[in-house]
Structure formats: structure tokens, C-alpha cells
Coordinates of C-alpha atoms in Angstrom, one line a residue:
M1389 CA -68.4 -26.7 -2.9
K1390 CA -66.6 -29.8 -4.0
K1391 CA -68.1 -32.0 -6.6
S1392 CA -68.0 -35.5 -6.8
R1393 CA -65.1 -36.6 -9.3
S1394 CA -64.3 -39.6 -11.2
S1395 CA -61.7 -42.1 -10.2
V1396 CA -57.9 -41.4 -10.7
L1397 CA -55.0 -43.6 -10.0
V1398 CA -51.8 -42.2 -9.1
T1399 CA -48.5 -44.2 -9.1
G1400 CA -45.7 -43.8 -7.1
A1401 CA -48.4 -42.1 -4.7
L1402 CA -45.9 -42.1 -1.5
G1403 CA -43.0 -40.4 -3.7
F1404 CA -42.5 -36.9 -3.0
V1405 CA -44.4 -35.5 -6.3
G1406 CA -47.0 -38.3 -6.4
L1407 CA -48.0 -37.5 -2.8
N1408 CA -48.6 -34.0 -3.2
V1409 CA -50.5 -34.6 -6.3
V1410 CA -52.6 -36.9 -4.3
Y1411 CA -53.5 -34.3 -1.8
R1412 CA -54.2 -31.9 -4.3
L1413 CA -56.8 -34.3 -6.0
A1414 CA -58.2 -35.5 -2.8
S1415 CA -58.9 -32.0 -1.6
V1416 CA -61.4 -31.1 -4.4
G1417 CA -63.2 -34.4 -4.5
W1418 CA -61.3 -37.1 -6.9
R1419 CA -61.7 -40.6 -5.7
V1420 CA -57.9 -41.4 -5.7
I1421 CA -56.6 -44.8 -5.9
A1422 CA -53.2 -44.5 -4.7
L1423 CA -50.6 -47.2 -5.6
T1424 CA -47.5 -48.0 -3.6
R1425 CA -45.3 -50.6 -2.9
R1426 CA -45.8 -50.2 0.8
A1427 CA -48.4 -49.2 3.4
P1428 CA -48.5 -45.5 4.2
D1429 CA -47.0 -44.2 7.2
E1430 CA -48.7 -42.2 10.2
T1431 CA -46.5 -39.0 8.5
T1432 CA -48.0 -39.4 5.1
L1433 CA -51.4 -39.9 6.8
S1434 CA -51.2 -36.6 8.8
F1435 CA -50.1 -35.0 5.6
L1436 CA -53.5 -35.8 3.9
G1437 CA -55.2 -34.7 7.1
N1438 CA -59.1 -34.6 6.4
Y1439 CA -58.6 -35.8 2.8
R1440 CA -57.5 -39.1 3.9
S1441 CA -60.8 -40.7 3.4
Q1442 CA -60.8 -39.8 -0.2
V1443 CA -57.4 -42.2 -0.9
H1444 CA -57.8 -45.6 -1.1
W1445 CA -54.3 -47.4 -0.6
V1446 CA -53.4 -50.1 -3.1
K1447 CA -50.3 -52.2 -2.9
G1448 CA -48.8 -53.0 -6.1
D1449 CA -45.9 -52.5 -8.7
V1450 CA -46.1 -50.6 -12.2
T1451 CA -43.9 -53.5 -13.7
D1452 CA -46.7 -55.9 -13.1
R1453 CA -48.8 -55.3 -16.2
E1454 CA -51.3 -57.8 -15.5
G1455 CA -52.1 -56.4 -12.0
M1456 CA -52.1 -52.9 -13.5
Q1457 CA -54.7 -53.9 -16.2
D1458 CA -56.5 -55.9 -13.1
L1459 CA -56.2 -52.7 -10.7
V1460 CA -57.7 -50.3 -13.3
Q1461 CA -60.5 -52.3 -14.3
S1462 CA -61.5 -53.3 -11.1
Q1463 CA -61.4 -49.7 -9.5
G1464 CA -63.3 -48.4 -12.3
V1465 CA -60.4 -46.0 -13.1
T1466 CA -61.2 -43.2 -15.3
H1467 CA -57.8 -41.2 -15.0
I1468 CA -54.1 -42.0 -14.5
L1469 CA -51.4 -39.9 -13.1
H1470 CA -48.3 -41.6 -13.6
A1471 CA -45.5 -40.4 -11.3
A1472 CA -43.9 -44.0 -10.3
A1473 CA -40.3 -43.8 -10.8
V1474 CA -36.5 -44.8 -9.9
T1475 CA -34.6 -41.7 -9.7
A1476 CA -31.2 -43.4 -9.8
T1477 CA -28.1 -42.2 -8.3
P1478 CA -25.1 -43.2 -10.6
D1479 CA -24.3 -46.1 -8.5
E1480 CA -27.8 -47.4 -8.5
E1481 CA -27.6 -47.0 -12.3
Y1482 CA -24.4 -48.9 -12.4
S1483 CA -25.7 -51.9 -9.8
D1484 CA -29.0 -52.3 -11.3
P1485 CA -29.5 -50.6 -14.8
A1486 CA -32.2 -53.0 -15.6
K1487 CA -34.4 -52.0 -12.9
V1488 CA -33.8 -48.4 -13.7
F1489 CA -35.2 -48.8 -17.2
D1490 CA -38.1 -51.6 -16.1
V1491 CA -39.6 -49.0 -13.5
N1492 CA -39.1 -46.1 -15.7
A1493 CA -40.2 -47.3 -18.9
T1494 CA -41.7 -50.6 -18.9
G1495 CA -43.9 -49.3 -16.2
T1496 CA -45.2 -46.6 -18.4
L1497 CA -46.0 -49.2 -21.1
N1498 CA -47.8 -51.4 -18.6
L1499 CA -50.0 -48.5 -17.5
L1500 CA -50.5 -47.2 -21.2
E1501 CA -51.6 -50.8 -21.6
A1502 CA -53.9 -50.9 -18.6
G1503 CA -55.6 -47.5 -19.8
R1504 CA -56.2 -48.8 -23.5
S1505 CA -57.7 -51.9 -22.2
S1506 CA -60.1 -49.8 -19.8
D1507 CA -61.0 -46.9 -21.9
V1508 CA -59.5 -44.6 -19.8
K1509 CA -60.3 -41.0 -20.6
R1510 CA -56.7 -39.7 -19.9
L1511 CA -53.2 -40.7 -18.9
V1512 CA -50.5 -38.0 -17.7
F1513 CA -47.1 -39.1 -17.4
V1514 CA -44.3 -37.2 -15.0
S1515 CA -41.4 -37.1 -16.9
S1516 CA -38.1 -34.9 -16.4
S1517 CA -36.5 -31.7 -17.2
G1518 CA -33.2 -33.9 -17.1
I1519 CA -33.9 -34.9 -20.7
Y1520 CA -32.7 -31.6 -21.8
G1521 CA -29.5 -32.0 -20.1
A1522 CA -26.7 -29.4 -19.1
A1523 CA -27.7 -25.6 -19.9
P1524 CA -27.3 -22.1 -19.0
P1525 CA -30.1 -20.3 -17.4
I1526 CA -31.3 -18.7 -20.6
P1527 CA -32.6 -19.2 -23.1
L1528 CA -35.5 -20.9 -21.7
K1529 CA -36.2 -24.3 -23.0
K1530 CA -39.2 -24.9 -25.3
E1531 CA -40.8 -28.5 -25.4
E1532 CA -39.7 -28.8 -29.2
V1533 CA -35.9 -28.1 -28.6
S1534 CA -33.1 -31.2 -29.1
L1535 CA -32.7 -33.3 -26.2
D1536 CA -29.7 -34.5 -24.4
I1537 CA -29.9 -38.1 -23.4
T1538 CA -26.9 -39.0 -21.2
N1539 CA -28.2 -42.0 -18.9
I1540 CA -30.5 -44.9 -18.3
Y1541 CA -32.9 -42.8 -16.4
T1542 CA -33.3 -40.1 -19.3
I1543 CA -33.4 -42.9 -22.1
A1544 CA -36.4 -44.3 -19.9
K1545 CA -37.9 -41.2 -19.8
Q1546 CA -37.5 -40.4 -23.5
A1547 CA -38.8 -43.7 -24.4
S1548 CA -41.8 -43.1 -22.2
E1549 CA -42.5 -39.9 -24.0
H1550 CA -42.4 -41.7 -27.3
L1551 CA -44.8 -44.4 -26.2
C1552 CA -47.2 -41.8 -24.8
R1553 CA -47.4 -40.1 -27.9
R1554 CA -48.0 -43.4 -30.0
Y1555 CA -50.3 -44.8 -28.0
G1556 CA -52.2 -41.4 -27.9
E1557 CA -52.3 -41.9 -31.5
L1558 CA -53.1 -45.6 -32.3
T1559 CA -56.1 -45.5 -29.2
G1560 CA -57.2 -42.1 -29.2
M1561 CA -56.9 -41.8 -25.6
S1562 CA -55.9 -38.4 -24.1
V1563 CA -52.1 -38.7 -23.3
A1564 CA -50.2 -35.9 -21.7
V1565 CA -46.4 -35.6 -20.4
G1566 CA -45.2 -33.2 -18.0
R1567 CA -41.6 -32.5 -18.1
L1568 CA -40.8 -31.6 -14.5
G1569 CA -38.0 -29.1 -13.1
S1570 CA -36.5 -29.2 -9.8
A1571 CA -39.4 -29.6 -7.4
Y1572 CA -39.0 -28.9 -3.6
G1573 CA -41.2 -28.7 -0.6
P1574 CA -43.3 -30.5 1.9
M1575 CA -42.9 -34.4 2.1
E1576 CA -39.6 -34.6 0.3
R1577 CA -37.9 -37.4 1.8
T1578 CA -35.5 -40.6 1.4
T1579 CA -37.7 -43.5 -0.1
G1580 CA -36.9 -46.9 -1.6
S1581 CA -36.9 -45.1 -5.2
R1582 CA -35.7 -41.6 -4.1
L1583 CA -32.5 -41.6 -2.4
G1584 CA -30.9 -38.2 -3.7
L1585 CA -32.7 -35.3 -2.0
S1586 CA -32.8 -31.8 -3.4
R1587 CA -30.0 -29.5 -2.6
I1588 CA -32.8 -27.1 -0.9
H1589 CA -34.1 -29.7 1.1
Q1590 CA -30.7 -30.5 2.4
A1591 CA -30.1 -26.9 3.1
A1592 CA -33.2 -26.3 4.8
H1593 CA -32.9 -29.4 7.1
A1594 CA -29.1 -27.9 8.0
A1595 CA -30.4 -24.4 8.7
L1596 CA -33.1 -25.7 11.0
N1597 CA -30.7 -27.9 12.5
G1598 CA -28.4 -25.2 13.2
K1599 CA -25.5 -26.8 11.2
Q1600 CA -23.0 -24.9 9.2
I1601 CA -22.3 -26.0 5.8
T1602 CA -19.9 -25.7 2.6
V1603 CA -21.6 -25.5 -0.6
F1604 CA -19.8 -26.5 -4.1
G1605 CA -21.6 -25.0 -7.4
A1606 CA -23.4 -22.0 -5.5
S1607 CA -23.3 -20.2 -8.8
T1608 CA -25.2 -23.3 -10.9
S1609 CA -28.8 -22.5 -11.8
R1610 CA -32.1 -24.8 -12.1
D1611 CA -35.2 -24.4 -12.7
Y1612 CA -36.5 -24.6 -8.8
C1613 CA -40.5 -25.1 -8.6
Y1614 CA -42.4 -25.3 -5.3
V1615 CA -43.9 -28.7 -5.0
T1616 CA -47.6 -27.2 -4.4
D1617 CA -47.1 -25.5 -7.6
V1618 CA -46.1 -28.7 -9.3
A1619 CA -49.0 -30.8 -7.8
E1620 CA -51.5 -28.1 -9.3
A1621 CA -49.9 -28.0 -12.8
F1622 CA -50.4 -31.8 -12.9
A1623 CA -53.9 -31.8 -11.7
S1624 CA -54.9 -29.2 -14.3
L1625 CA -53.0 -31.4 -17.0
L1626 CA -55.5 -34.2 -15.7
E1627 CA -58.7 -31.7 -15.1
V1628 CA -58.9 -29.6 -18.8
E1629 CA -61.2 -30.8 -21.2
V1630 CA -59.0 -30.0 -24.0
L1631 CA -55.2 -30.3 -24.5
N1632 CA -53.7 -29.0 -27.5
H1633 CA -50.2 -30.7 -27.0
N1634 CA -48.5 -33.6 -26.3
I1635 CA -45.8 -32.1 -23.9
Y1636 CA -45.9 -29.5 -21.5
N1637 CA -43.0 -28.1 -19.4
V1638 CA -43.7 -27.9 -15.5
G1639 CA -41.3 -25.6 -13.7
G1640 CA -41.0 -22.2 -12.0
N1641 CA -40.3 -20.3 -15.5
Q1642 CA -36.5 -19.3 -14.9
A1643 CA -33.7 -20.9 -13.4
E1644 CA -31.9 -19.6 -10.4
T1645 CA -28.4 -20.2 -9.0
L1646 CA -28.2 -22.4 -5.7
K1647 CA -26.8 -19.2 -4.2
T1648 CA -30.2 -17.8 -4.7
A1649 CA -31.8 -20.6 -2.8
L1650 CA -29.6 -20.3 -0.1
E1651 CA -29.7 -16.6 0.4
A1652 CA -33.5 -17.1 0.9
I1653 CA -33.1 -20.0 3.5
S1654 CA -30.6 -17.4 5.2
E1655 CA -33.5 -14.6 5.1
A1656 CA -35.9 -17.4 6.4
V1657 CA -33.6 -18.8 9.1
P1658 CA -31.1 -15.7 9.9
T1659 CA -29.0 -18.0 12.1
F1660 CA -28.3 -20.3 9.0
K1661 CA -24.5 -20.0 7.9
W1662 CA -22.9 -21.4 4.7
Q1663 CA -19.8 -21.4 3.0
E1664 CA -18.5 -21.8 -0.6
S1665 CA -16.1 -24.7 -1.2
D1666 CA -13.8 -24.8 -4.4
E1667 CA -14.0 -28.7 -4.5
P1668 CA -17.2 -31.0 -4.6
E1669 CA -15.3 -33.5 -2.7
G1670 CA -16.2 -33.1 1.2
A1671 CA -18.6 -30.3 0.5
D1672 CA -21.7 -30.8 2.6
I1673 CA -24.1 -29.7 -0.7
A1674 CA -22.4 -30.2 -4.0
L1675 CA -24.2 -29.3 -7.5
E1676 CA -21.8 -30.0 -10.3
A1677 CA -22.2 -28.0 -13.8
S1678 CA -23.0 -31.2 -15.2
K1679 CA -26.6 -30.9 -12.9
A1680 CA -27.2 -27.2 -14.2
R1681 CA -30.5 -26.8 -16.2
A1682 CA -32.1 -23.9 -18.1
G1683 CA -35.2 -22.4 -17.2
M1684 CA -38.4 -23.9 -19.0
D1685 CA -40.7 -21.9 -20.9
L1686 CA -44.4 -22.5 -19.5
Q1687 CA -46.3 -20.9 -22.6
R1688 CA -48.0 -24.3 -23.4
L1689 CA -49.0 -25.1 -20.2
K1690 CA -50.5 -21.4 -19.1
A1691 CA -52.4 -21.3 -22.6
D1692 CA -54.3 -24.7 -22.3
T1693 CA -54.7 -25.1 -18.5
G1694 CA -55.0 -21.6 -17.0
W1695 CA -52.3 -22.7 -14.7
H1696 CA -49.4 -20.6 -13.3
P1697 CA -47.1 -20.6 -10.5
H1698 CA -47.9 -18.7 -7.2
F1699 CA -44.5 -19.5 -5.7
D1700 CA -41.3 -17.6 -6.9
L1701 CA -38.1 -18.8 -5.2
Y1702 CA -38.3 -16.9 -2.3
R1703 CA -41.8 -17.2 -1.4
G1704 CA -41.5 -21.1 -1.9
V1705 CA -38.5 -21.3 0.3
L1706 CA -40.2 -19.3 2.8
A1707 CA -43.4 -21.6 2.8
Y1708 CA -41.4 -24.6 2.9
I1709 CA -39.4 -23.3 6.1
N1710 CA -42.7 -22.6 8.0
W1711 CA -44.0 -25.8 6.8
L1712 CA -40.8 -27.8 8.5
Q1713 CA -41.0 -25.7 11.4
E1714 CA -44.9 -26.3 12.1
A1715 CA -44.6 -30.0 11.2
H1716 CA -42.3 -30.6 14.2
H1717 CA -40.6 -33.7 12.6
D1718 CA -37.8 -34.3 10.5
N1719 CA -38.5 -36.2 7.3
S1720 CA -35.3 -36.3 5.7

């Protein structure tokens, strides 16, 4: 039996990860205040299904400090899941670096201020495994290792992590950071804040559309994690009574090559054909060595929340393909 929960504000609620967290929280009875910059479309509402009545959509912008404080106070928010972000391409970073920083760092500051002024019990911030930089599959990255900050996106994520730690120290508010690996799965699609889509998304849609593709970087590895597991992990960080750390890895616990993911798609869609390319230019999917990521050690998260991933890469890809086939829509 579901229990009545407190009110949780989810920023970036129409984003890929944010929406899946909204679904998870609503499904167990949380009253979800979903912050977006536009109204939800019918695909979003359909995804939420029977839980849509638990979700209250609010238009707003995390860069509006006063607006965030008013929202948290007026809605009686007790918890915040801060997932709003701009996942910038190199072109976006070049054309508007201030926007990348403002949304990804100043937005975090504004939510921390809103939490501080309203006695919010816990704020969980969605960070990125990108701050570890390019790395071979092993050894697994632990949270305390040195970081490799290379662009404004990772600068902003690192700054946000420091802000989360310090606000927790200053105010006593419980604040946690989840460093997210390479998520894939239902409801990934292009948005105003997310233009670059995962390679698994690209390949899955190509497979279902009967398109033969060329791939550069098939031997490059990343820590792939199915978004249902991701949503469960971040919900666990919100819900567990005691957290013993400030930062937690959220991933699949190992890095897999892109080739392994493509082979999993081929098993799910036997007609899928792909071949390797020696050059990124002209390839349908390219994963450069600079985008390689190590697997992430998940011991902290498992120990403090009891969470563990239910989907390995093969099971996750199969679940995703099944969902795409059942959804009867192309949300690319």
C-alpha cells in the first residue's frame, strides 16, 4: 500500500533523467512539483499513465533565484531533486558559454538558496561522470579520485558539487550529489537543453527503422546504465534516512564497449546491420576516445541505500527495445 509522501520539487522534469525520476517518485506516492520551461506534451503525460495526477507541473527557470525561493515556499516543498541542466555540445559551449554555466552552476546555487530559506530536508543534485574525464574501463572510479575538468559543463558540475558540500556544512541541510554515468532508455529525446543523444538511443532507433549504419569508436567504453535503475538510485538518495557521504556514483558498475551495446541491439533486432568505420567523419555514430569513461564503483550507494542495478547492458537494451516497440512512437 502506497503511503502519502511529502512534496518533492524535481527540476528539469521534462528532461530524460528528470522525467524518469518524476515517474518513480509519483508511483510511490510522492506529491511531485515538476519544474519545466514548457508545458508537458501528450507523450509525457502518456508515459506517466495512472500517476499523472500525482504530478503538478509548474513553469519556471532555475536561473530565477527569487522565483525558485517563492516556488519552494508556496508549494511546501520538503525535498528537491535538481536535474535541470544544459548538456552542451562543443558548438553550444562556444556560442553561449555563459548560458551553460548559468544553468548548470548558478541554477544549483539558486536551488540551494531556496532550500536554505525554506528548511528543505534534503536536496539531491544530479552531477556527471564526465568530471572524471576520459579513462580506460578499469580501474573503477571511486568518488575520492582526482577529477579531469575539461570544459564549461564539467567546470559548472564541479562548482555545483562544491556548493552542495558547503551549503550542507553551513546550514545543516542534508545535501547529496549523484555522479551519473551514461544513461539510456525510455523517454530519451531531443529537448532544448539536450541536443546530443546517447549512442544506444541512436543505434536502437536505426535498428527499428531498418537502417544500416556505420560506427566509429566501437571499442570505446562507457559506464552504461538503464534509466529505470538511475531513477531508482536518485529516488533512494532522496528517501533514505541517513547518508554517510556527500557524493555517490550512479551507474552500471562497469564500463562496456559500444560494440557490446550494438551486439545487444542486434540480438534484440536480428535484422540490424552495422559496420565499423576508421574515421569519425561520415560515420552515423561516432564515439571518440576522448569520450571514453571508466566504470564507476558503486559501493557507497549500495551500502547507504541498499540500491543495486537490476539491468545489465543486455537486459537493459532488450527492455529499451521492447519499450520502443510497445510505445508505437519515435521520440527521437
